[in-house]
CSV table of C-alpha atoms in Angstrom, one decimal:
chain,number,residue,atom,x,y,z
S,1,UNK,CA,-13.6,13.1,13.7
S,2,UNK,CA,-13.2,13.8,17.4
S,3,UNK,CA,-9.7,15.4,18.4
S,4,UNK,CA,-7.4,13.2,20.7
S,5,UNK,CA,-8.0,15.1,23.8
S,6,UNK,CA,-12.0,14.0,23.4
S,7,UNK,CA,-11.2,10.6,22.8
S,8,UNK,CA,-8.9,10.9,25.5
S,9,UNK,CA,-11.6,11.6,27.9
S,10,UNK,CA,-14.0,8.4,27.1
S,11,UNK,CA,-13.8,5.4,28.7
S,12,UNK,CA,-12.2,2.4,26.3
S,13,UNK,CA,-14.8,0.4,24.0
S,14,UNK,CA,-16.2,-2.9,26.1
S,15,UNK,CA,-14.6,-6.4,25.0
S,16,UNK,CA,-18.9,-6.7,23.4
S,17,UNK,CA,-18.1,-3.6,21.6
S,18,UNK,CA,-14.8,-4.4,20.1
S,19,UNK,CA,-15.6,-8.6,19.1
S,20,UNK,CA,-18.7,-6.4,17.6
S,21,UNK,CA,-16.7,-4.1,15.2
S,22,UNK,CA,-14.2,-6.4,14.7
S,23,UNK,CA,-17.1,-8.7,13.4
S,24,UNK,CA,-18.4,-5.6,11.2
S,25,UNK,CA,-14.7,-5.1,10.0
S,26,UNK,CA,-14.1,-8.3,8.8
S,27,UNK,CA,-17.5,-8.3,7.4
S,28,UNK,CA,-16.4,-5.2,4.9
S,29,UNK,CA,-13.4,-6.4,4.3
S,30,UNK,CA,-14.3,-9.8,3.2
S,31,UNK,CA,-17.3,-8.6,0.8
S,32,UNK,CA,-14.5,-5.8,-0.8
S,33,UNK,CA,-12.6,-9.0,-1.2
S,34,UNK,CA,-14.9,-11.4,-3.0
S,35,UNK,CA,-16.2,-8.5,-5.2
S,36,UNK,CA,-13.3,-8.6,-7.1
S,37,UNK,CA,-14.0,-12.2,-8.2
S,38,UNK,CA,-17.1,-10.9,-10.3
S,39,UNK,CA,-17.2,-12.3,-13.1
S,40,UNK,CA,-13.6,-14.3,-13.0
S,41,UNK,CA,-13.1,-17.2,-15.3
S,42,UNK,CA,-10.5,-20.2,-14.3
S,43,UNK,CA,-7.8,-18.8,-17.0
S,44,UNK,CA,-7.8,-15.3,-14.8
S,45,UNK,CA,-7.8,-17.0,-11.5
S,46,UNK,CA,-5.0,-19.3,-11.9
S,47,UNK,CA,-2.7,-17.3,-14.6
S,48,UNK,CA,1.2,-15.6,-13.0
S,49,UNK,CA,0.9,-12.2,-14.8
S,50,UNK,CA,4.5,-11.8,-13.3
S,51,UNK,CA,6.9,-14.0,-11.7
S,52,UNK,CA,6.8,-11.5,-8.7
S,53,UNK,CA,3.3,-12.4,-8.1
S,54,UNK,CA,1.1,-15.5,-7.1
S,55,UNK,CA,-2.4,-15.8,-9.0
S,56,UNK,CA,-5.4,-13.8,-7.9
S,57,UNK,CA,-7.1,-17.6,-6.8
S,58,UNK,CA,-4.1,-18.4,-4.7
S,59,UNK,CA,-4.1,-14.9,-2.8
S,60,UNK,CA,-7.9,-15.2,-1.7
S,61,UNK,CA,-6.9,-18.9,-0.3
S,62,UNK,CA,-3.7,-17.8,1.1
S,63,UNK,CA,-6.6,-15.6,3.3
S,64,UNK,CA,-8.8,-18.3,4.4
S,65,UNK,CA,-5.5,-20.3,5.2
S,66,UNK,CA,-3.7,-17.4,7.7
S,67,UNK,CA,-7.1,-16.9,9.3
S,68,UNK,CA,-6.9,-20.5,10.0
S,69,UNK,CA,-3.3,-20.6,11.1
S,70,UNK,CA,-3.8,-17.9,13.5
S,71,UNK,CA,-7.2,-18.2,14.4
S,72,UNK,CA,-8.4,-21.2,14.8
S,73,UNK,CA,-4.9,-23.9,14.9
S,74,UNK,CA,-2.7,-20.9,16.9
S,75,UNK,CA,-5.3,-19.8,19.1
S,76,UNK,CA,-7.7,-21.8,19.5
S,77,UNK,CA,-5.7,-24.8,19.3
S,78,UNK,CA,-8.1,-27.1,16.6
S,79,UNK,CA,-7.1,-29.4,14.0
S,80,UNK,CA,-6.7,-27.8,11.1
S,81,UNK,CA,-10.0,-28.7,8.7
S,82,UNK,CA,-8.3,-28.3,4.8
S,83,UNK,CA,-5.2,-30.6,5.7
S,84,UNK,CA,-4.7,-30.4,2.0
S,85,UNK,CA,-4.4,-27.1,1.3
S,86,UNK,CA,-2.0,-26.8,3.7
S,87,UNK,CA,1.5,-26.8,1.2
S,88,UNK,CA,-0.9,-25.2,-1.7
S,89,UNK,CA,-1.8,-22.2,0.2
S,90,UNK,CA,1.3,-21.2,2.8
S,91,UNK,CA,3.2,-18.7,2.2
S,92,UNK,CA,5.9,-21.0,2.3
S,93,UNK,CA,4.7,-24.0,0.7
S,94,UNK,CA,5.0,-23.6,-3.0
S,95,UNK,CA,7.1,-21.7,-5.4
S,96,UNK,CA,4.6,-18.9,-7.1
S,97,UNK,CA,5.4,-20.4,-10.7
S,98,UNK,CA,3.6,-23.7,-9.3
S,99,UNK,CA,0.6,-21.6,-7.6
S,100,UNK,CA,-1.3,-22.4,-10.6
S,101,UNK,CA,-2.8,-25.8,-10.3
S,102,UNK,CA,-5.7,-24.4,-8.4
S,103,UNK,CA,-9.2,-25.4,-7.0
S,104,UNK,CA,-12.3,-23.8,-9.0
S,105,UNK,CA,-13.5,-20.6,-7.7
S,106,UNK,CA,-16.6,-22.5,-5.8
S,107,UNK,CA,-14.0,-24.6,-3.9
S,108,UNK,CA,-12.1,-21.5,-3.0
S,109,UNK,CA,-15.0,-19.4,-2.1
S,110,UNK,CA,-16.3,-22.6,0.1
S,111,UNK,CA,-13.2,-22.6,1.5
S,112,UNK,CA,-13.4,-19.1,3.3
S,113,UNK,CA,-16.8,-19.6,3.9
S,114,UNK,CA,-15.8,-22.4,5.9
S,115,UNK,CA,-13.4,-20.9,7.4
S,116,UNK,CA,-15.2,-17.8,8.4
S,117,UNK,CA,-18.3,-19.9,9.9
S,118,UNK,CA,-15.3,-20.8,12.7
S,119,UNK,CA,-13.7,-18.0,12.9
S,120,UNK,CA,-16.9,-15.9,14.2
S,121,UNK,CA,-17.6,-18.6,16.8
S,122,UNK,CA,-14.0,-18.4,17.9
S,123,UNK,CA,-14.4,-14.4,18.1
S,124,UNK,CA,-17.7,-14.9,20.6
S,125,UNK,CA,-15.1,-16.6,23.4
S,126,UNK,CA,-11.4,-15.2,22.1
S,127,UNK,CA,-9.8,-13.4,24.6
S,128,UNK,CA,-9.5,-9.9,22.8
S,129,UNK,CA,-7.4,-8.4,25.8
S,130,UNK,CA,-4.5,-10.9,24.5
S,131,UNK,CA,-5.8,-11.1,21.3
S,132,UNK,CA,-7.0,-8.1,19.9
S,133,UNK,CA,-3.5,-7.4,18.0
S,134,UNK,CA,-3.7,-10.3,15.8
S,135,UNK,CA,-7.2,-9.9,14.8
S,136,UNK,CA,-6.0,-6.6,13.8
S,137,UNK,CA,-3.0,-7.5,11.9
S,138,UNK,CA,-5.2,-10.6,9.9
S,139,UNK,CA,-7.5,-7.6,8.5
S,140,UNK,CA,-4.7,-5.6,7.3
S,141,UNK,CA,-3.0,-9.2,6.0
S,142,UNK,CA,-6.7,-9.7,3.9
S,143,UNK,CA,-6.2,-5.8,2.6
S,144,UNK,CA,-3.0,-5.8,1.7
S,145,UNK,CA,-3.7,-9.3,-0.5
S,146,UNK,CA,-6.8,-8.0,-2.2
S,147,UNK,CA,-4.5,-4.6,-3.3
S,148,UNK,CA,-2.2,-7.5,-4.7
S,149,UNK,CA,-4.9,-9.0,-6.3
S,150,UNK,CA,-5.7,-5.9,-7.9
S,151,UNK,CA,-2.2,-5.9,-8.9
S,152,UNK,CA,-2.2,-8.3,-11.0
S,153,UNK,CA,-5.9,-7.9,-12.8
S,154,UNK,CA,-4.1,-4.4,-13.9
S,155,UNK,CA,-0.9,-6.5,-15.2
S,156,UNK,CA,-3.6,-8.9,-16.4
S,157,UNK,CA,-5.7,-6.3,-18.8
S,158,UNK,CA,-1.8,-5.0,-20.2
S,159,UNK,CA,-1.5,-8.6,-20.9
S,160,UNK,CA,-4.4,-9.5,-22.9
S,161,UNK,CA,-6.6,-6.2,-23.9
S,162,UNK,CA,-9.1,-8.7,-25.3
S,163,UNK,CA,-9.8,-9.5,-21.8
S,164,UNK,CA,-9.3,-6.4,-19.7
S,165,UNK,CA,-9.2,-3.8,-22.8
S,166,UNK,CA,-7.9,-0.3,-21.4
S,167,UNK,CA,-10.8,1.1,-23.5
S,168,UNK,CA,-13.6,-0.5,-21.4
S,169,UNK,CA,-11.7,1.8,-18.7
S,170,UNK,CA,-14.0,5.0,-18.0
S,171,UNK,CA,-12.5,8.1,-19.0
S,172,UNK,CA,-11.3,10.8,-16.4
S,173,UNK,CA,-15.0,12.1,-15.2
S,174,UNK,CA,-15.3,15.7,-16.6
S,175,UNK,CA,-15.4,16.9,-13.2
S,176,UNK,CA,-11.7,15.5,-13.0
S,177,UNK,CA,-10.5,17.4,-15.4
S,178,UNK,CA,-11.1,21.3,-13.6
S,179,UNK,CA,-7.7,22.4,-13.0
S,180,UNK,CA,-8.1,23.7,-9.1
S,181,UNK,CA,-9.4,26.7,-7.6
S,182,UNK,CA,-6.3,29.0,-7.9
S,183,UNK,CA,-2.9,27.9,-8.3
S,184,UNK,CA,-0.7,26.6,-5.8
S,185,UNK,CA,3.1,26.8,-5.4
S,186,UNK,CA,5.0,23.7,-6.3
S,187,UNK,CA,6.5,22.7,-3.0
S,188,UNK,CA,5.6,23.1,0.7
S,189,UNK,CA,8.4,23.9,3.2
S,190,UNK,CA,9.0,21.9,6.5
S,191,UNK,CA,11.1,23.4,8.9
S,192,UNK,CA,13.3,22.0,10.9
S,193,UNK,CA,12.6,20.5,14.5
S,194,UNK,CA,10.8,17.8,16.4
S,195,UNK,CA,7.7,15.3,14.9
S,196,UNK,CA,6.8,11.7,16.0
S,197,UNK,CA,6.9,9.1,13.4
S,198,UNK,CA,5.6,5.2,13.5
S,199,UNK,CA,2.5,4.3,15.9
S,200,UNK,CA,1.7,2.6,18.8
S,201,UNK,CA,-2.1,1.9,18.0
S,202,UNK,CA,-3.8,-2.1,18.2
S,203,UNK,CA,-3.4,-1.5,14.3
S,204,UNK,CA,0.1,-1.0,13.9
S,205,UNK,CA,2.2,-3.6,12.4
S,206,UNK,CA,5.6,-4.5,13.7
S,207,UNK,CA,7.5,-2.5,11.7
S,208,UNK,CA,6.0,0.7,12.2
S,209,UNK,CA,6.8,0.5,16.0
S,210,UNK,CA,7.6,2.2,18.3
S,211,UNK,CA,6.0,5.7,18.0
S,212,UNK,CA,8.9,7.5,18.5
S,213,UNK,CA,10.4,11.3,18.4
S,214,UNK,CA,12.9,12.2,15.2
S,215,UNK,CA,14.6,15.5,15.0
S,216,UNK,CA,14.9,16.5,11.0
S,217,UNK,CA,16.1,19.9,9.8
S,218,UNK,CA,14.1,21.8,7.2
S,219,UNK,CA,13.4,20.3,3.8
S,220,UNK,CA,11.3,21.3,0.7
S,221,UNK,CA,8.6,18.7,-0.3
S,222,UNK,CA,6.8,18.4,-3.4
S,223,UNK,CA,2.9,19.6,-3.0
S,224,UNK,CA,1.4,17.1,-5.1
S,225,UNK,CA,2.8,13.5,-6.5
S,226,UNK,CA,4.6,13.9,-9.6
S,227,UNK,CA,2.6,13.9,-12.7
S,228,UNK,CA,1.8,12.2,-15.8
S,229,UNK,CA,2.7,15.9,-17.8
S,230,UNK,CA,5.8,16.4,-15.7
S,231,UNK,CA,7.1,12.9,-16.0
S,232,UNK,CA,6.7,13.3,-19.8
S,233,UNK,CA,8.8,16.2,-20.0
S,234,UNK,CA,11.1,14.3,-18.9
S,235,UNK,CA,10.6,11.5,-21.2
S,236,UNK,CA,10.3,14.0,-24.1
S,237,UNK,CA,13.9,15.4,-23.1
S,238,UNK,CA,15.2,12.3,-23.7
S,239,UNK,CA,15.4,10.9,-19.7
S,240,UNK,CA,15.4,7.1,-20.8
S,241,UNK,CA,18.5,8.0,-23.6
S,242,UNK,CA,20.6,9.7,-21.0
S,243,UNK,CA,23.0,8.4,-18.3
S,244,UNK,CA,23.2,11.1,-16.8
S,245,UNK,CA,20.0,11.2,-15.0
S,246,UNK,CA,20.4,8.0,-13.6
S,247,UNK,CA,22.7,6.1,-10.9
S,248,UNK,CA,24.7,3.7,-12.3
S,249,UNK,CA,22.5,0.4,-10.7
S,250,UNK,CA,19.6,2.6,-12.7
S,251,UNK,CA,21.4,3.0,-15.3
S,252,UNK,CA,22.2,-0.5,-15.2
S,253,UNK,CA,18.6,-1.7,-14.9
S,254,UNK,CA,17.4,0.2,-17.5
S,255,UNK,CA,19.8,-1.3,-19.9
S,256,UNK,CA,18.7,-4.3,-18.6
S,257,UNK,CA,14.6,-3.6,-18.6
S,258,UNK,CA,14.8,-1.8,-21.9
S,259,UNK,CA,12.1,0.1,-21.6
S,260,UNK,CA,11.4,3.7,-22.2
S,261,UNK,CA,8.5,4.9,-20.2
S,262,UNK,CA,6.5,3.7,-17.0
S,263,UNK,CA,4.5,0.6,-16.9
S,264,UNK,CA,0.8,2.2,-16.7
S,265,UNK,CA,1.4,4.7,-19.1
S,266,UNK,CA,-1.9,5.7,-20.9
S,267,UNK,CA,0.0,8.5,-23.0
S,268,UNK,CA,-3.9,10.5,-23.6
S,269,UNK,CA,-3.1,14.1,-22.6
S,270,UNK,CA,-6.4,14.1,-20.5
S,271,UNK,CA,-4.1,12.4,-17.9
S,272,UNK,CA,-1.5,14.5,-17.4
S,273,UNK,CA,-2.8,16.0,-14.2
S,274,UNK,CA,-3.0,12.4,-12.5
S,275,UNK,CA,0.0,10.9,-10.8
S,276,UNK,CA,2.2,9.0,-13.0
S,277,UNK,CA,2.1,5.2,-12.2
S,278,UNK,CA,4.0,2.3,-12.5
S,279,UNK,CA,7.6,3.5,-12.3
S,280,UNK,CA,10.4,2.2,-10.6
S,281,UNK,CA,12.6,3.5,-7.5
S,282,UNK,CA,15.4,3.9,-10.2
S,283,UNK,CA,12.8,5.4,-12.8
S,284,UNK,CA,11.6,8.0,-9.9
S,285,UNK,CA,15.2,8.5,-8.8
S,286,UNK,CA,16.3,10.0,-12.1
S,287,UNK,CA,13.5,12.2,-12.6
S,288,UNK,CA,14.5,13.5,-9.5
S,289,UNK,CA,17.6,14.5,-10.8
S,290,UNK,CA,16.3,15.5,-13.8
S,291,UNK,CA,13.9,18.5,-11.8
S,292,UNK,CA,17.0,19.2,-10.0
S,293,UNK,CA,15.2,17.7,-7.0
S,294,UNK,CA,15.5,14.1,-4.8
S,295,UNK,CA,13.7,11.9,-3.5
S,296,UNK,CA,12.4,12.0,0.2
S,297,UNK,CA,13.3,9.9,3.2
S,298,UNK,CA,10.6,8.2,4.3
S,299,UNK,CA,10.7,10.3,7.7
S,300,UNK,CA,10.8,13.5,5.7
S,301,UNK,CA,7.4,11.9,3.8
S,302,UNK,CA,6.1,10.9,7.1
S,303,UNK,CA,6.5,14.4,8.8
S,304,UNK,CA,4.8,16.3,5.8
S,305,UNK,CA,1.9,14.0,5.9
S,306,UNK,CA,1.2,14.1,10.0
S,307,UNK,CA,3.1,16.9,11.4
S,308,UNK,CA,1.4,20.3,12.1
S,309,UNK,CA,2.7,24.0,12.1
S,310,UNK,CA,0.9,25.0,15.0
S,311,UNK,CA,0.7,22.4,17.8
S,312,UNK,CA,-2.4,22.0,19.6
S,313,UNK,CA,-4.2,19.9,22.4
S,314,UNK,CA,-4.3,17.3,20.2
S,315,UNK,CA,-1.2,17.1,18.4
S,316,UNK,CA,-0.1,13.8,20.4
S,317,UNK,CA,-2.8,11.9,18.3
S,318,UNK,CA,-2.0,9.7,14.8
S,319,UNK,CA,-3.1,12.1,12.3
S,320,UNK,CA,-4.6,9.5,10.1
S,321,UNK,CA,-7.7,11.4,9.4
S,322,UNK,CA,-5.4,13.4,7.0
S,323,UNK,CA,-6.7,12.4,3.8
S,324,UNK,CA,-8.9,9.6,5.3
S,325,UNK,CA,-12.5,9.3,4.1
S,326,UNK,CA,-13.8,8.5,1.0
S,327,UNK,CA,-13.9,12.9,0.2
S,328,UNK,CA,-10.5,13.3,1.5
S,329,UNK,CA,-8.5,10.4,-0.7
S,330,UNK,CA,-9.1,8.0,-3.5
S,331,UNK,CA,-8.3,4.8,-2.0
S,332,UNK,CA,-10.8,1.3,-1.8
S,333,UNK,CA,-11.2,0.9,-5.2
S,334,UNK,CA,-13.8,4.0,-5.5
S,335,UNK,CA,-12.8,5.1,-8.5
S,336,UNK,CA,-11.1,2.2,-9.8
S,337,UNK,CA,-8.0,4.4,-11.6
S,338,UNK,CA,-6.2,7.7,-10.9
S,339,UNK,CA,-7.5,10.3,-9.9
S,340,UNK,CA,-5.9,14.1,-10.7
S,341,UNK,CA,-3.5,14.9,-7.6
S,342,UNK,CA,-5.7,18.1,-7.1
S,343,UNK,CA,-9.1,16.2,-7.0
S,344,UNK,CA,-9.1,16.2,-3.0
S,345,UNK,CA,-8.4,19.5,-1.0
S,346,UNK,CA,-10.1,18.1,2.0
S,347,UNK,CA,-7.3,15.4,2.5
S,348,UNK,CA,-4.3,17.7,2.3
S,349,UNK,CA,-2.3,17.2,5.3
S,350,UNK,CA,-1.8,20.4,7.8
S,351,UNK,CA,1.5,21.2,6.1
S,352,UNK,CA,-0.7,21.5,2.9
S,353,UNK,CA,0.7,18.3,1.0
S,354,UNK,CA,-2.5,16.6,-1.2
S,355,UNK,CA,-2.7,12.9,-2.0
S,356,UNK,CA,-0.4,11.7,0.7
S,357,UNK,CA,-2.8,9.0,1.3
S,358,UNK,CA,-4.5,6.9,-1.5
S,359,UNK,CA,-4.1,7.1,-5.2
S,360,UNK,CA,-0.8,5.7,-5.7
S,361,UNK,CA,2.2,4.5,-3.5
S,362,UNK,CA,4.9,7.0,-3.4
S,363,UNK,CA,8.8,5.9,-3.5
S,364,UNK,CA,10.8,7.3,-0.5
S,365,UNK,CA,14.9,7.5,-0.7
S,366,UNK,CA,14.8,4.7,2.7
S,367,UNK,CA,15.9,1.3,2.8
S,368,UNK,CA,13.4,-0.8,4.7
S,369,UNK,CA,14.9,-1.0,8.4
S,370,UNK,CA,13.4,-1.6,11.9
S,371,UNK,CA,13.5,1.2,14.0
S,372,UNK,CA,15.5,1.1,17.2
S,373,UNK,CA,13.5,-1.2,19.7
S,374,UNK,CA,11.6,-3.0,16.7
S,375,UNK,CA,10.1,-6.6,17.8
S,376,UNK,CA,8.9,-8.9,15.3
S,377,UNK,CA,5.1,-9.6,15.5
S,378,UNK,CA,3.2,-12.1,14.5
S,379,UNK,CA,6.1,-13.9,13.9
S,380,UNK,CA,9.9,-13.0,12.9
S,381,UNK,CA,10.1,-13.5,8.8
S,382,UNK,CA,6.6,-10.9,8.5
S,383,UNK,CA,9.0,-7.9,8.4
S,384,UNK,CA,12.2,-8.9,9.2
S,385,UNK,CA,13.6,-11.0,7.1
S,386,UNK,CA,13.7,-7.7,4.7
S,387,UNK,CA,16.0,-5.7,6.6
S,388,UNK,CA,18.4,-6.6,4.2
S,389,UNK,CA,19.2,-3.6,2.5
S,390,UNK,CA,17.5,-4.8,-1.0
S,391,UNK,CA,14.4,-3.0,-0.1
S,392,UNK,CA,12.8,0.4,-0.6
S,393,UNK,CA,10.0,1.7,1.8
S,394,UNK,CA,7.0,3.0,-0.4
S,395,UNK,CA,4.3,5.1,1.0
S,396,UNK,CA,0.8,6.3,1.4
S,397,UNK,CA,-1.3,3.5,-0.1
S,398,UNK,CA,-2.9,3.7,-3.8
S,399,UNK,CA,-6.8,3.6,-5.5
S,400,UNK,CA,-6.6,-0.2,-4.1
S,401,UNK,CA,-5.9,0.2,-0.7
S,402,UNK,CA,-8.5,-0.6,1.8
S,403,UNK,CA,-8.7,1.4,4.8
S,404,UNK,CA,-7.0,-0.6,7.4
S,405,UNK,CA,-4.2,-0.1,5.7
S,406,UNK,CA,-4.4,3.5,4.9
S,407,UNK,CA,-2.2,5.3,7.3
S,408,UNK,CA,0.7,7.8,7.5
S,409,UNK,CA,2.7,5.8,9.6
S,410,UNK,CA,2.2,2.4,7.4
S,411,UNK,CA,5.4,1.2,5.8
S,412,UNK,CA,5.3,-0.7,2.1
S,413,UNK,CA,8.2,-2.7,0.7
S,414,UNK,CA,9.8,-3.6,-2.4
S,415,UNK,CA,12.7,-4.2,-4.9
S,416,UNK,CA,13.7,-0.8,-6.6
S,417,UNK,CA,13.5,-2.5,-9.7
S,418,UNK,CA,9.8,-3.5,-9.7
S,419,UNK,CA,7.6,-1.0,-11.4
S,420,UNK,CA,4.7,-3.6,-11.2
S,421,UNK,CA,3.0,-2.1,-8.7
S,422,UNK,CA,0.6,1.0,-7.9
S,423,UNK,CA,3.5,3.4,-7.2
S,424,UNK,CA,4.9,6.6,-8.2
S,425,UNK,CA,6.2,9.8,-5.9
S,426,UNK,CA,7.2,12.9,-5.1
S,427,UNK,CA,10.3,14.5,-4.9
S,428,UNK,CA,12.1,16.6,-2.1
S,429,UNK,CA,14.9,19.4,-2.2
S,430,UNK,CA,17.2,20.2,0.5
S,431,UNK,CA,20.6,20.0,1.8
S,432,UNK,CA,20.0,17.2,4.1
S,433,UNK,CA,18.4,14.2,3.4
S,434,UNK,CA,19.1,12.1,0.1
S,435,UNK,CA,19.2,8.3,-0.6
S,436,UNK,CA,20.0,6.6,3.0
């Protein structure tokens, strides 16, 4: 990948070029999309696994619907062509419980086809220099649904082992299971001083701007995600039974949730070098205090993954080649599972953290929060309207995230309690820091 300097130095792509990758892009993003839909019966695409989640059928017309929005009602300014899919498919039209009187797969997969035969006539005439942004933001919008989609197929083959049995689930490949070349100290230290966090590329989403300079003294980071055979030492030592691991609105939960170990958990030995899966923010907050350790803000995250040691000429680029690539990360559904937090020593950022990109989202300490100067984009409620302190930021993206929205800077989202997700994490230790 050229450095920043050379890119620097070369004249910006032609408005043919970009309407022609943008065309490619959506191209490879649609066809990751619809080959998750192999082999999908009308039970699978209309069932709620979770009442946090829509069906898999409504996600992949919610698509087709915000490329018509945007695209073709927004900026184009025509009629909108599936009037009556309108309430069935908005974000805001429906409840999720009532997402599941849905069109057949045929109708649905029509649907974006039509869609899509407009869209790329729009894209010949669309003026990208005013444009370009949105474009942008609508592939991310189709990743980040198809990594929900593959959401809820996982929550669906916990459901109903007939139908997605864990067994028909390759095994860790052999070559997985070689512990690494020579072993590795535990955490990586970050001294204090300068980095820049967020982004100010076309790709970045609203709230991950602006790029902007953060002074954090020195921290301790963990080298690799936690892992199924740590986590278990601390389930064997009795973590779920004892309060005094947890905070009390943990504690709380867990009396609540009842539930003694996390979501995804396979249990096989063979595992326990991949990243545990399926926990909670209150779940990874009490290991945490169980390793004598904390969680990480999400700057401190951010820094290990993109800051270097040694500045160079190129230092004022986004360092999202670190861990980018399908050798440098497991992301994009290549394996299709975990893979053991050693298995790529070509992605490990310049600090010398592996797996800060791909394999699974990592909890930070952060509550979701615009940074100073934040303006909403596309519209107000996309990241906003969860600036309300009942939100964690995640990081790093997981097996199912597709690579425009793979990124050190990128910013996930949830409730601490939900555990449904691809997410686990990595602890911190230091003086400064801590839950914000």
């Amino acid at each position: 990948m050229p450095s920043f300097s050379a890119c620097a130095a070369q004249p910006l792509p032609s408005a043919a070029s970009r309407r022609s990758q943008i065309y490619k892009e959506m191209l490879q993003c649609r066809q990751l999309t619809l080959d998750l839909f192999e082999g999908i019966d009308h039970d699978t695409l209309t069932r709620q696994a979770h009442a946090d989640f829509s069906p898999i059928g409504w996600h992949l017309g919610h698509i087709a619907y915000t490329e018509s929005l945007w695209l073709l009602e927004h900026c184009a300014g025509q009629p909108c062509q599936f009037p009556q899919y309108r309430r069935l498919f908005a974000a805001d039209g429906l409840p999720k419980a009532e997402r599941v009187k849905l069109p057949s797969l045929e109708e649905i997969q029509a649907y974006l086809a039509r869609i899509r035969e407009a869209v790329f006539r729009y894209l010949e005439v669309a003026p990208l220099e005013q444009e370009e942004r949105l474009w942008r933001f609508l592939l991310q919008h189709e990743s980040q649904h198809a990594e929900t989609i593959a959401i809820v197929l996982e929550l669906l083959r916990i459901q109903d082992s007939s139908l997605f049995p864990f067994s028909s689930l390759p095994p860790p490949p052999s070559s997985f299971l070689s512990p690494p070349p020579s072993p590795l100290p535990d955490m990586v230290f970050i001294p204090a001083g300068d980095f820049t966090c967020g982004s100010a590329s076309m790709d970045a989403l609203d709230n991950e701007r602006p790029a902007h300079v953060v002074y954090l003294d020195s921290y301790w980071i963990d080298r690799y995600p936690v892992t199924c055979g740590q986590y278990r030492l601390f389930m064997e030592a009795g973590g779920y039974q004892q309060a005094c691991w947890w905070s009390a609105a943990g504690w709380e939960w867990l009396q609540s949730a009842q539930v003694s170990q996390p979501l995804y958990w396979k249990g096989d030995p063979e595992w326990d070098d991949h990243p545990v899966c399926g926990v909670s923010w209150y779940e990874a907050d009490a290991y945490a205090r169980f390793a004598g350790k904390r969680l990480p803000t999400e700057l401190e995250w951010e820094k290990a993954a993109r800051w270097h040691p040694e500045p160079t000429p190129a230092e004022p680029a986004l360092r999202e080649e670190v861990g980018s690539g399908s050798e440098r990360c497991n992301h994009s559904h290549q394996i299709g599972q975990t893979t053991p937090v050693t298995h790529y020593p070509a992605g490990k950022s310049p600090a010398g953290c592996y797996d800060m990109l791909g394999n699974v989202w990592e909890w930070t300490s952060s509550w979701f929060a615009g940074y100073e100067g934040f303006e909403p984009y596309p519209y107000r409620g996309y990241s906003q309207v969860y600036f309300d302190h009942q939100h964690r930021v995640l990081r790093g993206g997981s097996w199912a995230t597709r690579p425009w929205a793979l990124r050190a800077s990128f910013r996930n989202w949830y409730h601490p309690q939900v555990r449904q997700i691809l997410a686990g994490f990595r602890c911190a230790a230091g003086d400064e820091g801590g839950a914000e």
